[in-house]
Amino acid sequence: KGHVRLEDVRFAYDEREILKGITLDVAPGSTVAVVGPSGAGKSTLARLLFRFYDVTGGRITMDGQDIAQVTQQSLRSAIGIVPQDTVLFNDTIGYNIAYGKAGATKEDIHAAARGAAIADFIERLPDGYDTRVGERGLKLSGGEKQRVAIARTLLKDPPILILDEATSALDSRTEAEIQATLERIERGRTTIVIAHRLSTIVHADQIVVLDSGRIAERGTHAELLRRR
Ligand code: ADP
Ligand code: ADP
């Protein structure tokens, strides 16, 4: 489960073509990293995968099914997204972890927090999982917010993960810590990582370099380094 294929995918905002024919096969459970300069179309590509936008040409399939034929609801349950800047609701930290997962039990929420390595932090808060966070509550650091997003994803347990510059806004030490947690949750899931530095995606099975909406290069990390 979790076989993602892009077949000559094109996308245009108004008249301007941003993605100009992307073909990519992501094997179930593997990790593909998409790198490239700012403006290359990486985020746009990520957004096509969860149908924030629809392709304007070609198609995207998941397990052989064109995602244009899949309901938003089943697409949402199949895909977990960790964005660059997680925005939390002005509610409790427990609510933020459980968001999007109807019927999550306390045990589920605590297990997800442990998996995201934020359980100890939460348990030390005066109100624990009932602590209010967000603008009108406790301010979490960038790394803590990303861990809440990771816990939310673990609770959902999707076969497909999209990490859209999930560590780019963090200082290098926090980035390394979050990176280690992400690599753990990637195991067994098909993962599309959007990144801008090659050094953060050494573990990817496949790297594609996007440039001006086209795949300029593809290979493993070692292969790409050898060609430089
Ligand atoms: P990357 O993630 O590689 O930096 P993006 O996918 O964000 O690239 O952007 C690719 C191109 O699409 C850029 O030229 C950007 O200005 C343009 N773009 C992004 N979002 C929109 C939008 N909502 N409307 C019009 N153009 C956009
Ligand atoms: P839920 O299960 O609550 O629907 P999802 O992870 O499916 O949560 O994300 C819900 C919505 O959040 C997406 O459909 C999209 O509109 C928005 N979203 C999440 N991550 C991003 C992102 N990186 N860029 C733009 N929108 C995003």
mmCIF file of C-alpha atoms and ligand atoms in Angstrom:
data_model
loop_
_atom_site.group_PDB
_atom_site.id
_atom_site.type_symbol
_atom_site.label_atom_id
_atom_site.label_comp_id
_atom_site.label_asym_id
_atom_site.label_seq_id
_atom_site.Cartn_x
_atom_site.Cartn_y
_atom_site.Cartn_z
ATOM 1 C CA LYS A 1 0.000 0.000 0.000
ATOM 2 C CA GLY A 2 1.073 3.556 -0.688
ATOM 3 C CA HIS A 3 2.323 3.293 -4.268
ATOM 4 C CA VAL A 4 2.434 6.851 -5.612
ATOM 5 C CA ARG A 5 2.951 7.606 -9.286
ATOM 6 C CA LEU A 6 3.099 10.881 -11.151
ATOM 7 C CA GLU A 7 2.651 10.594 -14.897
ATOM 8 C CA ASP A 8 3.646 13.643 -16.946
ATOM 9 C CA VAL A 9 2.137 15.914 -14.301
ATOM 10 C CA ARG A 10 1.628 19.514 -15.319
ATOM 11 C CA PHE A 11 0.319 22.428 -13.353
ATOM 12 C CA ALA A 12 -0.318 26.068 -14.220
ATOM 13 C CA TYR A 13 -1.410 28.991 -12.070
ATOM 14 C CA ASP A 14 -3.615 30.941 -14.457
ATOM 15 C CA GLU A 15 -1.617 30.817 -17.686
ATOM 16 C CA ARG A 16 1.836 30.330 -16.208
ATOM 17 C CA GLU A 17 3.044 26.737 -16.246
ATOM 18 C CA ILE A 18 4.859 25.905 -13.006
ATOM 19 C CA LEU A 19 5.245 22.134 -13.399
ATOM 20 C CA LYS A 20 6.145 21.041 -16.900
ATOM 21 C CA GLY A 21 5.790 17.279 -17.069
ATOM 22 C CA ILE A 22 6.841 15.455 -13.898
ATOM 23 C CA THR A 23 7.099 11.658 -14.033
ATOM 24 C CA LEU A 24 7.929 9.916 -10.795
ATOM 25 C CA ASP A 25 7.378 6.472 -9.296
ATOM 26 C CA VAL A 26 7.497 6.206 -5.514
ATOM 27 C CA ALA A 27 7.521 2.572 -4.405
ATOM 28 C CA PRO A 28 5.388 1.635 -1.391
ATOM 29 C CA GLY A 29 7.253 2.412 1.827
ATOM 30 C CA SER A 30 10.098 4.253 0.090
ATOM 31 C CA THR A 31 11.239 7.827 0.554
ATOM 32 C CA VAL A 32 11.665 10.258 -2.298
ATOM 33 C CA ALA A 33 13.217 13.644 -1.692
ATOM 34 C CA VAL A 34 12.458 16.618 -3.892
ATOM 35 C CA VAL A 35 15.135 19.311 -3.792
ATOM 36 C CA GLY A 36 15.884 22.329 -5.907
ATOM 37 C CA PRO A 37 16.095 26.115 -5.832
ATOM 38 C CA SER A 38 13.404 28.320 -4.388
ATOM 39 C CA GLY A 39 10.609 28.796 -6.906
ATOM 40 C CA ALA A 40 11.310 25.485 -8.672
ATOM 41 C CA GLY A 41 7.806 24.203 -7.900
ATOM 42 C CA LYS A 42 8.465 21.884 -4.937
ATOM 43 C CA SER A 43 5.619 23.115 -2.734
ATOM 44 C CA THR A 44 3.246 23.188 -5.672
ATOM 45 C CA LEU A 45 4.104 19.547 -6.345
ATOM 46 C CA ALA A 46 3.396 18.649 -2.707
ATOM 47 C CA ARG A 47 0.037 20.416 -2.864
ATOM 48 C CA LEU A 48 -1.006 18.460 -5.952
ATOM 49 C CA LEU A 49 -0.510 15.228 -4.025
ATOM 50 C CA PHE A 50 -3.223 16.049 -1.501
ATOM 51 C CA ARG A 51 -5.335 17.866 -4.083
ATOM 52 C CA PHE A 52 -4.993 21.301 -2.583
ATOM 53 C CA TYR A 53 -4.774 21.978 -6.326
ATOM 54 C CA ASP A 54 -5.751 19.696 -9.185
ATOM 55 C CA VAL A 55 -3.275 18.873 -11.933
ATOM 56 C CA THR A 56 -3.811 20.694 -15.214
ATOM 57 C CA GLY A 57 -2.236 17.848 -17.190
ATOM 58 C CA GLY A 58 -1.131 14.248 -16.672
ATOM 59 C CA ARG A 59 -2.232 12.329 -13.602
ATOM 60 C CA ILE A 60 -1.316 11.228 -10.109
ATOM 61 C CA THR A 61 -2.237 7.750 -8.926
ATOM 62 C CA MET A 62 -2.194 6.137 -5.516
ATOM 63 C CA ASP A 63 -2.266 2.343 -5.636
ATOM 64 C CA GLY A 64 -3.337 2.583 -9.254
ATOM 65 C CA GLN A 65 -6.243 4.918 -8.623
ATOM 66 C CA ASP A 66 -6.293 8.413 -10.120
ATOM 67 C CA ILE A 67 -6.509 10.767 -7.129
ATOM 68 C CA ALA A 68 -8.913 12.946 -9.110
ATOM 69 C CA GLN A 69 -11.422 10.091 -8.592
ATOM 70 C CA VAL A 70 -10.786 9.718 -4.855
ATOM 71 C CA THR A 71 -12.853 11.607 -2.276
ATOM 72 C CA GLN A 72 -11.098 14.357 -0.302
ATOM 73 C CA GLN A 73 -11.972 12.430 2.828
ATOM 74 C CA SER A 74 -10.194 9.223 1.849
ATOM 75 C CA LEU A 75 -7.270 11.204 0.467
ATOM 76 C CA ARG A 76 -6.979 12.976 3.812
ATOM 77 C CA SER A 77 -6.987 9.765 5.763
ATOM 78 C CA ALA A 78 -4.311 8.278 3.472
ATOM 79 C CA ILE A 79 -1.940 11.244 3.672
ATOM 80 C CA GLY A 80 -0.218 12.883 6.633
ATOM 81 C CA ILE A 81 1.315 16.286 6.139
ATOM 82 C CA VAL A 82 3.969 17.977 8.230
ATOM 83 C CA PRO A 83 4.342 21.527 6.899
ATOM 84 C CA GLN A 84 7.185 23.971 7.540
ATOM 85 C CA ASP A 85 5.260 26.067 10.042
ATOM 86 C CA THR A 86 2.629 24.230 11.998
ATOM 87 C CA VAL A 87 -0.180 26.529 13.096
ATOM 88 C CA LEU A 88 -1.831 25.310 16.278
ATOM 89 C CA PHE A 89 -5.411 25.904 17.332
ATOM 90 C CA ASN A 90 -6.087 28.036 20.395
ATOM 91 C CA ASP A 91 -7.046 24.957 22.333
ATOM 92 C CA THR A 92 -5.381 22.303 24.461
ATOM 93 C CA ILE A 93 -2.272 20.467 23.398
ATOM 94 C CA GLY A 94 -4.278 17.210 23.546
ATOM 95 C CA TYR A 95 -6.915 18.638 21.204
ATOM 96 C CA ASN A 96 -4.190 19.723 18.805
ATOM 97 C CA ILE A 97 -2.718 16.205 18.730
ATOM 98 C CA ALA A 98 -6.122 14.544 18.290
ATOM 99 C CA TYR A 99 -7.315 17.007 15.659
ATOM 100 C CA GLY A 100 -8.593 15.207 12.572
ATOM 101 C CA LYS A 101 -8.838 11.829 14.294
ATOM 102 C CA ALA A 102 -12.360 11.256 15.482
ATOM 103 C CA GLY A 103 -12.684 9.033 18.514
ATOM 104 C CA ALA A 104 -9.043 9.141 19.597
ATOM 105 C CA THR A 105 -8.661 7.876 23.156
ATOM 106 C CA LYS A 106 -6.355 9.336 25.805
ATOM 107 C CA GLU A 107 -4.119 6.299 25.413
ATOM 108 C CA ASP A 108 -3.898 6.867 21.643
ATOM 109 C CA ILE A 109 -2.961 10.512 22.193
ATOM 110 C CA HIS A 110 -0.321 9.667 24.797
ATOM 111 C CA ALA A 111 1.172 6.954 22.576
ATOM 112 C CA ALA A 112 1.373 9.392 19.656
ATOM 113 C CA ALA A 113 3.068 11.977 21.892
ATOM 114 C CA ARG A 114 5.601 9.366 22.978
ATOM 115 C CA GLY A 115 6.258 8.454 19.340
ATOM 116 C CA ALA A 116 6.860 12.121 18.555
ATOM 117 C CA ALA A 117 9.109 12.476 21.644
ATOM 118 C CA ILE A 118 7.011 15.240 23.162
ATOM 119 C CA ALA A 119 5.292 13.235 25.924
ATOM 120 C CA ASP A 120 7.840 14.138 28.624
ATOM 121 C CA PHE A 121 7.548 17.817 27.788
ATOM 122 C CA ILE A 122 3.731 17.683 27.979
ATOM 123 C CA GLU A 123 3.657 15.697 31.209
ATOM 124 C CA ARG A 124 5.786 18.345 32.920
ATOM 125 C CA LEU A 125 3.320 21.130 32.033
ATOM 126 C CA PRO A 126 1.074 22.261 34.917
ATOM 127 C CA ASP A 127 -2.086 21.059 33.169
ATOM 128 C CA GLY A 128 -0.460 18.290 31.114
ATOM 129 C CA TYR A 129 -2.444 17.460 27.971
ATOM 130 C CA ASP A 130 -5.089 20.017 29.038
ATOM 131 C CA THR A 131 -2.630 22.912 28.774
ATOM 132 C CA ARG A 132 -3.908 25.519 26.355
ATOM 133 C CA VAL A 133 -1.530 26.439 23.538
ATOM 134 C CA GLY A 134 -1.467 28.884 20.652
ATOM 135 C CA GLU A 135 -1.667 32.641 20.564
ATOM 136 C CA ARG A 136 -3.773 32.907 23.704
ATOM 137 C CA GLY A 137 -2.114 30.067 25.581
ATOM 138 C CA LEU A 138 1.332 28.603 26.092
ATOM 139 C CA LYS A 139 3.778 29.567 23.346
ATOM 140 C CA LEU A 140 5.529 26.516 21.962
ATOM 141 C CA SER A 141 8.892 26.712 20.233
ATOM 142 C CA GLY A 142 9.191 25.853 16.547
ATOM 143 C CA GLY A 143 10.533 22.395 17.391
ATOM 144 C CA GLU A 144 7.740 21.707 19.899
ATOM 145 C CA LYS A 145 5.118 22.703 17.355
ATOM 146 C CA GLN A 146 6.662 20.344 14.807
ATOM 147 C CA ARG A 147 6.528 17.547 17.370
ATOM 148 C CA VAL A 148 2.817 18.239 17.915
ATOM 149 C CA ALA A 149 2.360 17.964 14.131
ATOM 150 C CA ILE A 150 4.318 14.695 14.136
ATOM 151 C CA ALA A 151 2.185 13.328 16.989
ATOM 152 C CA ARG A 152 -0.960 14.286 15.055
ATOM 153 C CA THR A 153 0.383 12.394 12.058
ATOM 154 C CA LEU A 154 1.282 9.337 14.125
ATOM 155 C CA LEU A 155 -2.223 9.237 15.555
ATOM 156 C CA LYS A 156 -3.633 9.275 12.048
ATOM 157 C CA ASP A 157 -1.135 6.560 11.001
ATOM 158 C CA PRO A 158 -1.327 7.249 7.258
ATOM 159 C CA PRO A 159 0.434 5.068 4.652
ATOM 160 C CA ILE A 160 1.694 8.218 2.898
ATOM 161 C CA LEU A 161 3.618 11.136 4.388
ATOM 162 C CA ILE A 162 4.382 14.541 2.934
ATOM 163 C CA LEU A 163 7.088 16.494 4.719
ATOM 164 C CA ASP A 164 7.107 19.976 3.219
ATOM 165 C CA GLU A 165 10.273 21.654 4.499
ATOM 166 C CA ALA A 166 9.305 20.292 7.919
ATOM 167 C CA THR A 167 12.636 21.232 9.510
ATOM 168 C CA SER A 168 13.622 24.254 7.410
ATOM 169 C CA ALA A 169 12.502 26.886 9.908
ATOM 170 C CA LEU A 170 14.429 25.363 12.821
ATOM 171 C CA ASP A 171 17.908 26.040 14.178
ATOM 172 C CA SER A 172 20.412 23.367 13.184
ATOM 173 C CA ARG A 173 20.416 21.500 16.492
ATOM 174 C CA THR A 174 16.623 21.305 16.694
ATOM 175 C CA GLU A 175 16.565 20.373 13.025
ATOM 176 C CA ALA A 176 18.800 17.373 13.687
ATOM 177 C CA GLU A 177 16.590 16.231 16.574
ATOM 178 C CA ILE A 178 13.341 16.553 14.630
ATOM 179 C CA GLN A 179 15.022 14.948 11.623
ATOM 180 C CA ALA A 180 15.804 11.833 13.662
ATOM 181 C CA THR A 181 12.172 11.560 14.803
ATOM 182 C CA LEU A 182 10.902 12.050 11.255
ATOM 183 C CA GLU A 183 13.164 9.344 9.869
ATOM 184 C CA ARG A 184 11.712 6.988 12.469
ATOM 185 C CA ILE A 185 8.104 7.723 11.499
ATOM 186 C CA GLU A 186 8.927 7.474 7.781
ATOM 187 C CA ARG A 187 9.664 3.761 8.145
ATOM 188 C CA GLY A 188 6.986 1.653 6.524
ATOM 189 C CA ARG A 189 5.338 4.674 4.905
ATOM 190 C CA THR A 190 5.681 6.117 1.445
ATOM 191 C CA THR A 191 7.277 9.500 2.031
ATOM 192 C CA ILE A 192 7.708 12.561 -0.127
ATOM 193 C CA VAL A 193 10.175 14.959 1.454
ATOM 194 C CA ILE A 194 10.464 18.502 0.172
ATOM 195 C CA ALA A 195 13.815 19.927 1.202
ATOM 196 C CA HIS A 196 16.343 22.432 0.049
ATOM 197 C CA ARG A 197 19.582 20.989 1.306
ATOM 198 C CA LEU A 198 20.989 17.666 0.109
ATOM 199 C CA SER A 199 22.548 17.012 3.514
ATOM 200 C CA THR A 200 19.147 16.567 5.211
ATOM 201 C CA ILE A 201 17.997 13.777 2.911
ATOM 202 C CA VAL A 202 20.923 11.361 2.846
ATOM 203 C CA HIS A 203 18.520 8.572 3.832
ATOM 204 C CA ALA A 204 16.172 9.007 0.833
ATOM 205 C CA ASP A 205 15.875 6.054 -1.563
ATOM 206 C CA GLN A 206 15.553 8.439 -4.469
ATOM 207 C CA ILE A 207 16.309 12.142 -4.908
ATOM 208 C CA VAL A 208 14.894 14.306 -7.659
ATOM 209 C CA VAL A 209 16.248 17.748 -8.385
ATOM 210 C CA LEU A 210 13.525 20.062 -9.574
ATOM 211 C CA ASP A 211 14.475 23.126 -11.597
ATOM 212 C CA SER A 212 11.984 25.515 -13.234
ATOM 213 C CA GLY A 213 9.231 22.911 -13.082
ATOM 214 C CA ARG A 214 11.226 20.072 -14.600
ATOM 215 C CA ILE A 215 13.212 17.188 -13.135
ATOM 216 C CA ALA A 216 16.782 18.224 -13.886
ATOM 217 C CA GLU A 217 18.440 15.224 -12.235
ATOM 218 C CA ARG A 218 17.530 12.100 -10.327
ATOM 219 C CA GLY A 219 19.423 9.433 -8.439
ATOM 220 C CA THR A 220 20.544 8.372 -5.004
ATOM 221 C CA HIS A 221 22.428 10.755 -2.745
ATOM 222 C CA ALA A 222 25.725 9.040 -3.604
ATOM 223 C CA GLU A 223 25.024 9.209 -7.328
ATOM 224 C CA LEU A 224 24.200 12.906 -7.210
ATOM 225 C CA LEU A 225 27.325 13.702 -5.200
ATOM 226 C CA ARG A 226 29.486 11.750 -7.647
ATOM 227 C CA ARG A 227 28.146 13.837 -10.527
ATOM 228 C CA ARG A 228 28.989 17.154 -8.842
HETATM 229 P P1 ADP B 1 9.318 26.062 -4.293
HETATM 230 O O1 ADP B 1 8.520 25.313 -3.280
HETATM 231 O O2 ADP B 1 10.236 25.188 -5.097
HETATM 232 O O3 ADP B 1 10.041 27.242 -3.732
HETATM 233 P P2 ADP B 1 6.719 26.895 -5.284
HETATM 234 O O4 ADP B 1 6.007 25.658 -5.679
HETATM 235 O O5 ADP B 1 6.382 27.524 -3.990
HETATM 236 O O6 ADP B 1 8.298 26.643 -5.390
HETATM 237 O O7 ADP B 1 6.521 28.002 -6.411
HETATM 238 C C1 ADP B 1 6.768 27.722 -7.780
HETATM 239 C C2 ADP B 1 6.352 28.935 -8.597
HETATM 240 O O8 ADP B 1 4.951 29.094 -8.503
HETATM 241 C C3 ADP B 1 6.977 30.244 -8.143
HETATM 242 O O9 ADP B 1 7.297 30.980 -9.283
HETATM 243 C C4 ADP B 1 5.865 30.900 -7.358
HETATM 244 O O10 ADP B 1 5.985 32.279 -7.421
HETATM 245 C C5 ADP B 1 4.639 30.413 -8.079
HETATM 246 N N1 ADP B 1 3.456 30.331 -7.184
HETATM 247 C C6 ADP B 1 3.384 29.670 -6.011
HETATM 248 N N2 ADP B 1 2.157 29.780 -5.466
HETATM 249 C C7 ADP B 1 1.424 30.536 -6.350
HETATM 250 C C8 ADP B 1 0.066 31.008 -6.377
HETATM 251 N N3 ADP B 1 -0.788 30.707 -5.394
HETATM 252 N N4 ADP B 1 -0.317 31.757 -7.432
HETATM 253 C C9 ADP B 1 0.540 32.047 -8.437
HETATM 254 N N5 ADP B 1 1.825 31.637 -8.483
HETATM 255 C C10 ADP B 1 2.264 30.898 -7.449
HETATM 256 P P1 ADP B 2 -6.898 16.842 8.203
HETATM 257 O O1 ADP B 2 -6.822 15.363 8.456
HETATM 258 O O2 ADP B 2 -7.219 17.609 9.422
HETATM 259 O O3 ADP B 2 -7.735 17.220 7.032
HETATM 260 P P2 ADP B 2 -4.508 17.151 6.590
HETATM 261 O O4 ADP B 2 -3.135 16.760 7.013
HETATM 262 O O5 ADP B 2 -5.189 16.297 5.606
HETATM 263 O O6 ADP B 2 -5.394 17.300 7.919
HETATM 264 O O7 ADP B 2 -4.461 18.644 6.042
HETATM 265 C C1 ADP B 2 -5.665 19.347 5.910
HETATM 266 C C2 ADP B 2 -5.487 20.539 5.028
HETATM 267 O O8 ADP B 2 -4.491 21.418 5.561
HETATM 268 C C3 ADP B 2 -5.010 20.251 3.644
HETATM 269 O O9 ADP B 2 -6.025 19.773 2.791
HETATM 270 C C4 ADP B 2 -4.518 21.611 3.248
HETATM 271 O O10 ADP B 2 -5.611 22.430 2.900
HETATM 272 C C5 ADP B 2 -3.903 22.141 4.518
HETATM 273 N N1 ADP B 2 -2.447 21.951 4.513
HETATM 274 C C6 ADP B 2 -1.735 21.094 5.270
HETATM 275 N N2 ADP B 2 -0.430 21.178 5.005
HETATM 276 C C7 ADP B 2 -0.302 22.101 4.056
HETATM 277 C C8 ADP B 2 0.800 22.643 3.335
HETATM 278 N N3 ADP B 2 2.041 22.229 3.520
HETATM 279 N N4 ADP B 2 0.551 23.609 2.429
HETATM 280 C C9 ADP B 2 -0.707 24.036 2.228
HETATM 281 N N5 ADP B 2 -1.784 23.581 2.860
HETATM 282 C C10 ADP B 2 -1.599 22.613 3.756
#
